[in-house]
Amino acid sequence: MQQYKAKLMDEAAVTRALKRISHEILEKNNGCEGLCLVGIKRRGVPLARMIAENIRNIEGCCVPTGELDITFYRDDLTAISKEPIVRNNTLDFSIEGKRLVLVDDVLYTGRTARAAMDALMQHGRPACIQLAVLVDRGHRELPIRGDYVGKNVPTSKSELIAVKLPPYDDCIAAELYEEKN
């Protein structure tokens, strides 16, 4: 059971953070040439689309944006086979030699980002992979960090951060919950 504790970011704060992240991505990559965004399903997908829209508004270019399902690449699930099959991916562009930005909602242990990198390698070899997250809550188990972070929120391991985004939720926000046993 989860008990609501606090609203970390309202819609305006999420929007500001994503605009800042969009500018940082453009600055670090010297514009949008050769740049691709890939949202990690589920909530990384609408975040990637929002960043792509920001980049279009800033630079006037459309950055290829895709979706990545990492379900069968996670190391915390029972292995289905030695060669997992990725399903429901939408990468309608080549990632070969591209500067790729993975987008996710919350960075916690780093295992989701690692699984996403494993899944991406099935699609080609990008020039580099960068990570953009709306919230970094700490507690890393792997040496992975966000290149672009909307908000750093130190949490205890009994806490949970829920990012709410359409089409999955009826609002845009980041909220803090306490896990109750």
Coordinates of N, CA and C in Angstrom, one line a residue:
M1 N 0.8 -1.2 0.0 CA 0.0 0.0 0.0 C 0.9 1.2 0.0
Q2 N 0.5 2.2 -0.7 CA 1.2 3.5 -0.8 C 0.5 4.6 -0.2
Q3 N 1.2 5.5 0.5 CA 0.6 6.6 1.1 C 1.2 7.9 0.5
Y4 N 0.3 8.8 0.0 CA 0.8 10.0 -0.6 C 1.5 10.9 0.5
K5 N 2.7 11.4 0.1 CA 3.5 12.3 1.0 C 3.5 13.7 0.5
A6 N 3.8 13.9 -0.8 CA 4.0 15.3 -1.3 C 4.0 15.4 -2.8
K7 N 3.7 16.5 -3.3 CA 3.8 16.8 -4.7 C 5.2 17.4 -4.9
L8 N 6.0 16.7 -5.7 CA 7.4 17.2 -6.0 C 7.4 18.2 -7.1
M9 N 6.6 18.0 -8.1 CA 6.6 18.9 -9.3 C 5.1 18.9 -9.8
D10 N 4.6 20.1 -10.0 CA 3.3 20.3 -10.6 C 3.6 20.4 -12.2
E11 N 2.5 20.6 -12.9 CA 2.6 20.7 -14.4 C 3.6 21.8 -14.8
A12 N 3.5 22.9 -14.2 CA 4.4 24.0 -14.6 C 5.9 23.7 -14.3
A13 N 6.1 23.0 -13.2 CA 7.5 22.6 -12.9 C 8.0 21.5 -13.8
V14 N 7.2 20.6 -14.2 CA 7.6 19.5 -15.2 C 7.9 20.2 -16.5
T15 N 7.0 21.1 -16.9 CA 7.2 21.8 -18.2 C 8.5 22.6 -18.2
R16 N 8.8 23.3 -17.2 CA 10.0 24.1 -17.1 C 11.2 23.2 -17.1
A17 N 11.2 22.1 -16.4 CA 12.3 21.1 -16.3 C 12.5 20.5 -17.7
L18 N 11.5 20.2 -18.4 CA 11.6 19.6 -19.8 C 12.2 20.6 -20.8
K19 N 11.8 21.9 -20.6 CA 12.3 22.9 -21.5 C 13.8 23.1 -21.2
R20 N 14.2 23.1 -20.0 CA 15.6 23.2 -19.6 C 16.4 22.0 -20.2
I21 N 15.9 20.8 -20.0 CA 16.5 19.6 -20.5 C 16.7 19.7 -22.0
S22 N 15.7 20.2 -22.7 CA 15.7 20.3 -24.1 C 16.8 21.3 -24.6
H23 N 17.0 22.4 -23.9 CA 18.0 23.3 -24.2 C 19.4 22.7 -23.9
E24 N 19.5 22.0 -22.8 CA 20.8 21.3 -22.4 C 21.2 20.3 -23.5
I25 N 20.2 19.5 -24.0 CA 20.5 18.5 -25.0 C 21.0 19.2 -26.2
L26 N 20.4 20.3 -26.7 CA 20.8 21.0 -27.9 C 22.2 21.6 -27.7
E27 N 22.5 22.1 -26.5 CA 23.8 22.8 -26.2 C 24.9 21.7 -26.2
K28 N 24.7 20.6 -25.5 CA 25.7 19.6 -25.4 C 26.0 18.9 -26.8
N29 N 24.9 18.8 -27.7 CA 25.1 18.2 -28.9 C 25.3 19.1 -30.1
N30 N 25.5 20.4 -29.8 CA 25.7 21.4 -30.9 C 24.5 21.4 -31.9
G31 N 23.3 21.4 -31.4 CA 22.1 21.4 -32.2 C 21.5 20.1 -32.4
C32 N 20.7 19.9 -33.4 CA 19.9 18.6 -33.5 C 20.4 17.7 -34.6
E33 N 21.5 18.1 -35.3 CA 22.0 17.2 -36.4 C 22.5 15.9 -35.8
G34 N 21.9 14.8 -36.3 CA 22.4 13.4 -35.9 C 21.8 13.0 -34.5
L35 N 20.9 13.8 -34.0 CA 20.3 13.5 -32.7 C 19.0 12.7 -32.8
C36 N 18.8 11.7 -31.9 CA 17.6 10.9 -31.9 C 17.2 10.8 -30.4
L37 N 15.9 10.8 -30.2 CA 15.3 10.5 -28.8 C 14.6 9.2 -28.8
V38 N 14.8 8.5 -27.7 CA 14.1 7.2 -27.5 C 13.6 7.2 -26.1
G39 N 12.2 7.1 -26.0 CA 11.6 7.0 -24.7 C 11.5 5.6 -24.3
I40 N 11.8 5.3 -23.0 CA 11.7 4.0 -22.4 C 10.2 3.8 -22.0
K41 N 9.5 2.8 -22.5 CA 8.1 2.6 -22.2 C 8.0 2.4 -20.7
R42 N 7.1 2.9 -20.0 CA 6.0 3.6 -20.5 C 6.1 5.1 -20.4
R43 N 6.4 5.7 -19.3 CA 6.3 7.1 -19.2 C 7.5 7.9 -19.8
G44 N 8.5 7.2 -20.2 CA 9.6 7.9 -20.9 C 9.2 8.3 -22.3
V45 N 8.2 7.6 -22.9 CA 7.7 7.9 -24.2 C 7.0 9.2 -24.3
P46 N 6.0 9.6 -23.5 CA 5.5 10.9 -23.6 C 6.5 12.0 -23.2
L47 N 7.4 11.7 -22.3 CA 8.5 12.7 -22.0 C 9.4 12.9 -23.2
A48 N 9.8 11.9 -23.9 CA 10.6 12.0 -25.1 C 9.8 12.9 -26.2
R49 N 8.5 12.6 -26.3 CA 7.7 13.4 -27.3 C 7.7 14.9 -26.9
M50 N 7.6 15.2 -25.6 CA 7.5 16.5 -25.1 C 8.9 17.2 -25.4
I51 N 10.0 16.5 -25.2 CA 11.3 17.1 -25.4 C 11.5 17.3 -26.9
A52 N 11.0 16.4 -27.7 CA 11.1 16.5 -29.2 C 10.3 17.8 -29.7
E53 N 9.2 18.0 -29.1 CA 8.3 19.2 -29.4 C 9.1 20.5 -29.0
N54 N 9.7 20.4 -27.8 CA 10.4 21.6 -27.4 C 11.6 21.9 -28.3
I55 N 12.3 20.9 -28.8 CA 13.4 21.0 -29.7 C 12.9 21.6 -31.0
R56 N 11.8 21.1 -31.5 CA 11.2 21.6 -32.7 C 10.9 23.1 -32.6
N57 N 10.3 23.5 -31.4 CA 10.0 24.9 -31.2 C 11.3 25.8 -31.0
I58 N 12.3 25.2 -30.5 CA 13.6 26.0 -30.3 C 14.4 26.1 -31.6
E59 N 14.6 24.9 -32.2 CA 15.5 24.9 -33.4 C 14.8 24.8 -34.7
G60 N 13.5 24.4 -34.7 CA 12.8 24.3 -36.0 C 13.1 23.0 -36.7
C61 N 13.7 22.0 -36.0 CA 14.0 20.7 -36.7 C 13.2 19.6 -35.9
C62 N 12.9 18.6 -36.7 CA 12.2 17.5 -36.1 C 13.2 16.4 -35.8
V63 N 13.3 16.1 -34.5 CA 14.2 15.0 -34.1 C 13.5 13.7 -34.1
P64 N 14.1 12.7 -34.8 CA 13.5 11.3 -34.8 C 13.3 10.9 -33.3
T65 N 12.1 10.4 -33.0 CA 11.7 10.0 -31.7 C 11.1 8.6 -31.7
G66 N 11.6 7.7 -30.9 CA 11.1 6.3 -30.9 C 10.7 5.9 -29.5
E67 N 10.2 4.6 -29.5 CA 9.8 4.0 -28.2 C 10.6 2.7 -28.0
L68 N 10.9 2.4 -26.8 CA 11.7 1.2 -26.5 C 11.1 0.4 -25.3
D69 N 10.7 -0.8 -25.6 CA 10.2 -1.7 -24.5 C 11.3 -2.6 -24.1
I70 N 11.7 -2.5 -22.8 CA 12.8 -3.2 -22.2 C 12.4 -4.4 -21.4
T71 N 11.2 -4.8 -21.4 CA 10.7 -5.8 -20.5 C 11.6 -7.0 -20.5
F72 N 11.9 -7.5 -21.6 CA 12.7 -8.8 -21.7 C 14.2 -8.6 -21.5
Y73 N 14.6 -7.4 -21.2 CA 16.0 -7.2 -21.0 C 16.3 -6.9 -19.5
R74 N 15.3 -6.8 -18.7 CA 15.4 -6.5 -17.3 C 16.1 -7.7 -16.6
D75 N 17.0 -7.4 -15.6 CA 17.7 -8.5 -14.9 C 16.9 -8.9 -13.7
D76 N 15.8 -8.2 -13.4 CA 15.0 -8.6 -12.2 C 13.8 -9.5 -12.6
L77 N 13.7 -9.9 -13.8 CA 12.7 -10.8 -14.2 C 13.3 -12.2 -14.5
T78 N 12.5 -13.2 -14.4 CA 12.9 -14.6 -14.8 C 13.3 -14.6 -16.2
A79 N 14.4 -15.1 -16.6 CA 14.8 -15.2 -18.0 C 13.9 -16.0 -18.8
I80 N 13.5 -15.5 -19.9 CA 12.6 -16.2 -20.8 C 13.4 -17.0 -21.8
S81 N 14.5 -16.4 -22.3 CA 15.4 -17.2 -23.1 C 16.8 -16.5 -23.1
K82 N 17.8 -17.1 -23.7 CA 19.1 -16.5 -23.8 C 19.1 -15.3 -24.7
E83 N 18.3 -15.3 -25.7 CA 18.2 -14.2 -26.6 C 16.8 -13.6 -26.5
P84 N 16.6 -12.6 -25.6 CA 15.3 -12.0 -25.4 C 14.8 -11.3 -26.7
I85 N 13.5 -11.3 -26.8 CA 12.9 -10.7 -28.0 C 12.2 -9.4 -27.5
V86 N 12.6 -8.3 -28.1 CA 11.9 -7.0 -27.8 C 10.7 -6.9 -28.6
R87 N 9.6 -6.5 -28.0 CA 8.3 -6.4 -28.7 C 7.8 -4.9 -28.5
N88 N 7.0 -4.5 -29.4 CA 6.3 -3.2 -29.3 C 7.3 -2.1 -29.3
N89 N 8.4 -2.2 -30.0 CA 9.3 -1.0 -30.2 C 8.9 -0.3 -31.4
T90 N 9.1 1.0 -31.4 CA 8.9 1.9 -32.5 C 10.1 2.7 -32.7
L91 N 11.0 2.1 -33.5 CA 12.3 2.8 -33.9 C 12.2 2.8 -35.4
D92 N 11.6 3.8 -36.0 CA 11.4 3.9 -37.5 C 12.6 4.6 -38.1
F93 N 13.7 4.6 -37.5 CA 14.9 5.3 -38.0 C 16.1 4.5 -37.5
S94 N 17.2 4.7 -38.2 CA 18.4 4.0 -37.9 C 19.1 4.7 -36.7
I95 N 19.6 4.0 -35.8 CA 20.4 4.6 -34.7 C 21.9 4.5 -34.9
E96 N 22.2 3.8 -36.0 CA 23.7 3.6 -36.3 C 24.4 5.0 -36.5
G97 N 25.4 5.2 -35.6 CA 26.2 6.4 -35.7 C 25.5 7.6 -35.2
K98 N 24.3 7.5 -34.6 CA 23.6 8.7 -34.1 C 23.9 9.0 -32.7
R99 N 23.7 10.3 -32.3 CA 23.8 10.7 -30.9 C 22.4 10.4 -30.3
L100 N 22.3 9.4 -29.4 CA 21.0 9.0 -29.0 C 20.7 9.4 -27.5
V101 N 19.6 10.0 -27.3 CA 19.2 10.3 -25.9 C 18.1 9.4 -25.4
L102 N 18.4 8.6 -24.4 CA 17.3 7.7 -23.8 C 16.6 8.6 -22.8
V103 N 15.3 8.5 -22.8 CA 14.4 9.3 -21.9 C 13.6 8.4 -21.0
D104 N 13.7 8.7 -19.7 CA 12.9 8.0 -18.7 C 12.3 8.9 -17.7
D105 N 11.4 8.4 -16.9 CA 10.8 9.3 -15.9 C 11.6 9.4 -14.6
V106 N 12.0 8.2 -14.1 CA 12.7 8.2 -12.8 C 14.0 7.4 -12.9
L107 N 15.1 7.9 -12.4 CA 16.3 7.2 -12.4 C 16.5 6.7 -10.9
Y108 N 16.6 5.4 -10.7 CA 16.7 4.9 -9.3 C 18.0 4.0 -9.3
T109 N 17.9 2.7 -9.5 CA 19.0 1.9 -9.3 C 20.0 1.9 -10.5
G110 N 19.4 2.3 -11.7 CA 20.2 2.3 -12.9 C 19.9 1.0 -13.8
R111 N 19.2 0.1 -13.3 CA 18.9 -1.2 -14.0 C 18.1 -1.0 -15.2
T112 N 17.1 -0.1 -15.1 CA 16.3 0.2 -16.3 C 17.1 0.8 -17.4
A113 N 18.0 1.7 -17.1 CA 18.8 2.3 -18.2 C 19.8 1.3 -18.7
R114 N 20.3 0.4 -17.9 CA 21.2 -0.6 -18.4 C 20.4 -1.6 -19.4
A115 N 19.2 -1.9 -19.0 CA 18.4 -2.8 -19.8 C 18.1 -2.1 -21.1
A116 N 17.8 -0.8 -21.1 CA 17.5 -0.1 -22.3 C 18.7 -0.1 -23.3
M117 N 19.9 0.1 -22.7 CA 21.1 0.1 -23.5 C 21.3 -1.3 -24.2
D118 N 21.1 -2.3 -23.4 CA 21.2 -3.7 -24.0 C 20.2 -3.9 -25.1
A119 N 19.0 -3.4 -24.9 CA 17.9 -3.5 -26.0 C 18.3 -2.7 -27.2
L120 N 18.9 -1.5 -27.0 CA 19.2 -0.7 -28.1 C 20.3 -1.3 -29.0
M121 N 21.2 -2.1 -28.4 CA 22.3 -2.7 -29.2 C 21.7 -3.7 -30.2
Q122 N 20.5 -4.1 -30.0 CA 19.9 -5.0 -31.0 C 19.5 -4.3 -32.3
H123 N 19.5 -2.9 -32.2 CA 19.0 -2.1 -33.3 C 20.2 -1.4 -34.0
G124 N 21.4 -1.5 -33.5 CA 22.5 -0.9 -34.1 C 23.5 -0.3 -33.1
R125 N 24.5 0.4 -33.6 CA 25.5 1.0 -32.7 C 25.5 2.5 -32.8
P126 N 24.9 3.2 -31.8 CA 24.9 4.6 -31.9 C 26.3 5.2 -31.6
A127 N 26.6 6.4 -32.0 CA 27.8 7.1 -31.7 C 28.0 7.3 -30.2
C128 N 26.9 7.6 -29.5 CA 26.9 7.8 -28.1 C 25.5 7.6 -27.6
I129 N 25.3 7.3 -26.3 CA 24.0 7.2 -25.7 C 24.1 8.1 -24.5
Q130 N 23.1 9.0 -24.4 CA 23.0 9.9 -23.2 C 21.7 9.6 -22.6
L131 N 21.5 10.0 -21.3 CA 20.3 9.7 -20.5 C 19.7 10.9 -20.0
A132 N 18.4 11.1 -20.3 CA 17.6 12.2 -19.7 C 16.5 11.7 -18.9
V133 N 16.4 12.2 -17.6 CA 15.4 11.7 -16.7 C 14.7 12.9 -16.1
L134 N 13.4 12.8 -15.8 CA 12.7 13.9 -15.1 C 13.2 14.0 -13.7
V135 N 13.3 12.8 -13.0 CA 13.6 12.8 -11.6 C 14.7 11.8 -11.3
D136 N 15.7 12.2 -10.6 CA 16.8 11.3 -10.1 C 16.6 11.1 -8.6
R137 N 16.3 9.9 -8.1 CA 16.1 9.7 -6.7 C 17.2 9.1 -6.0
G138 N 18.3 8.8 -6.6 CA 19.5 8.2 -6.0 C 19.4 6.7 -5.8
H139 N 20.2 6.2 -5.0 CA 20.2 4.7 -4.6 C 20.7 3.9 -5.8
R140 N 21.7 4.3 -6.6 CA 22.2 3.6 -7.7 C 22.9 2.3 -7.3
E141 N 22.6 1.3 -8.1 CA 23.3 0.0 -7.9 C 24.3 -0.3 -9.0
L142 N 24.2 0.5 -10.1 CA 25.1 0.4 -11.2 C 25.7 1.8 -11.5
P143 N 26.9 1.8 -12.1 CA 27.5 3.1 -12.4 C 26.9 3.9 -13.5
I144 N 25.7 4.3 -13.3 CA 24.9 5.0 -14.4 C 24.4 6.3 -13.8
R145 N 24.5 7.4 -14.6 CA 24.1 8.7 -14.2 C 23.3 9.3 -15.3
G146 N 22.4 10.3 -14.9 CA 21.7 11.0 -15.9 C 22.5 12.2 -16.4
D147 N 22.6 12.3 -17.7 CA 23.2 13.4 -18.4 C 22.4 14.7 -18.2
Y148 N 21.1 14.5 -18.2 CA 20.1 15.6 -18.1 C 19.1 15.2 -17.1
V149 N 19.0 16.0 -16.0 CA 18.1 15.7 -14.9 C 17.2 16.8 -14.6
G150 N 15.9 16.6 -14.6 CA 14.9 17.6 -14.3 C 15.0 18.1 -12.8
K151 N 15.1 17.1 -11.9 CA 15.1 17.4 -10.5 C 15.7 16.2 -9.7
N152 N 16.6 16.5 -8.8 CA 17.2 15.5 -7.9 C 16.4 15.5 -6.6
V153 N 16.0 14.3 -6.2 CA 15.1 14.2 -5.0 C 15.7 13.0 -4.2
P154 N 16.5 13.4 -3.1 CA 17.0 12.3 -2.3 C 15.8 11.6 -1.6
T155 N 15.8 10.3 -1.7 CA 14.6 9.5 -1.1 C 15.2 8.4 -0.2
S156 N 14.3 7.9 0.6 CA 14.6 6.7 1.3 C 14.2 5.5 0.5
K157 N 14.7 4.3 0.8 CA 14.3 3.1 -0.1 C 12.8 2.8 0.1
S158 N 12.2 3.3 1.2 CA 10.8 2.9 1.4 C 9.9 3.9 0.7
E159 N 10.4 4.9 0.0 CA 9.7 5.9 -0.7 C 9.6 5.5 -2.2
L160 N 8.6 6.1 -2.9 CA 8.4 5.8 -4.3 C 8.0 7.2 -4.9
I161 N 8.6 7.4 -6.1 CA 8.2 8.6 -6.9 C 7.4 8.1 -8.1
A162 N 6.2 8.8 -8.2 CA 5.3 8.5 -9.3 C 5.2 9.7 -10.2
V163 N 5.6 9.5 -11.4 CA 5.5 10.6 -12.4 C 4.1 10.3 -13.1
K164 N 3.3 11.3 -13.2 CA 2.0 11.2 -13.8 C 2.0 12.0 -15.1
L165 N 1.6 11.3 -16.2 CA 1.6 11.9 -17.5 C 0.5 11.3 -18.3
P166 N -0.2 12.2 -19.1 CA -1.1 11.6 -20.1 C -0.3 10.8 -21.2
P167 N -0.8 9.8 -21.7 CA -2.2 9.3 -21.7 C -2.4 8.3 -20.5
Y168 N -1.5 8.1 -19.7 CA -1.6 7.1 -18.6 C -2.3 7.7 -17.4
D169 N -2.3 9.0 -17.2 CA -2.8 9.7 -16.0 C -3.6 10.9 -16.5
D170 N -4.4 11.5 -15.6 CA -5.2 12.6 -15.9 C -4.5 14.0 -15.6
C171 N -3.2 13.9 -15.2 CA -2.5 15.2 -14.9 C -1.1 15.0 -15.2
I172 N -0.3 16.1 -15.1 CA 1.1 16.1 -15.3 C 1.7 16.5 -13.9
A173 N 2.5 15.6 -13.3 CA 3.0 15.9 -12.0 C 4.1 14.8 -11.6
A174 N 4.8 15.1 -10.6 CA 5.7 14.1 -9.9 C 5.3 14.1 -8.5
E175 N 5.0 12.9 -7.9 CA 4.6 12.8 -6.5 C 5.4 11.8 -5.8
L176 N 5.5 12.1 -4.5 CA 6.2 11.2 -3.6 C 5.3 10.4 -2.7
Y177 N 5.5 9.1 -2.6 CA 4.7 8.2 -1.8 C 5.6 7.4 -0.9
E178 N 5.0 7.0 0.2 CA 5.6 6.1 1.2 C 5.0 4.7 1.1
E179 N 5.9 3.7 1.0 CA 5.4 2.3 0.9 C 5.1 1.9 2.3
K180 N 3.8 1.5 2.5 CA 3.3 1.0 3.8 C 3.1 -0.5 3.7
N181 N 3.6 -1.2 4.7 CA 3.4 -2.7 4.7 C 2.1 -3.1 5.4

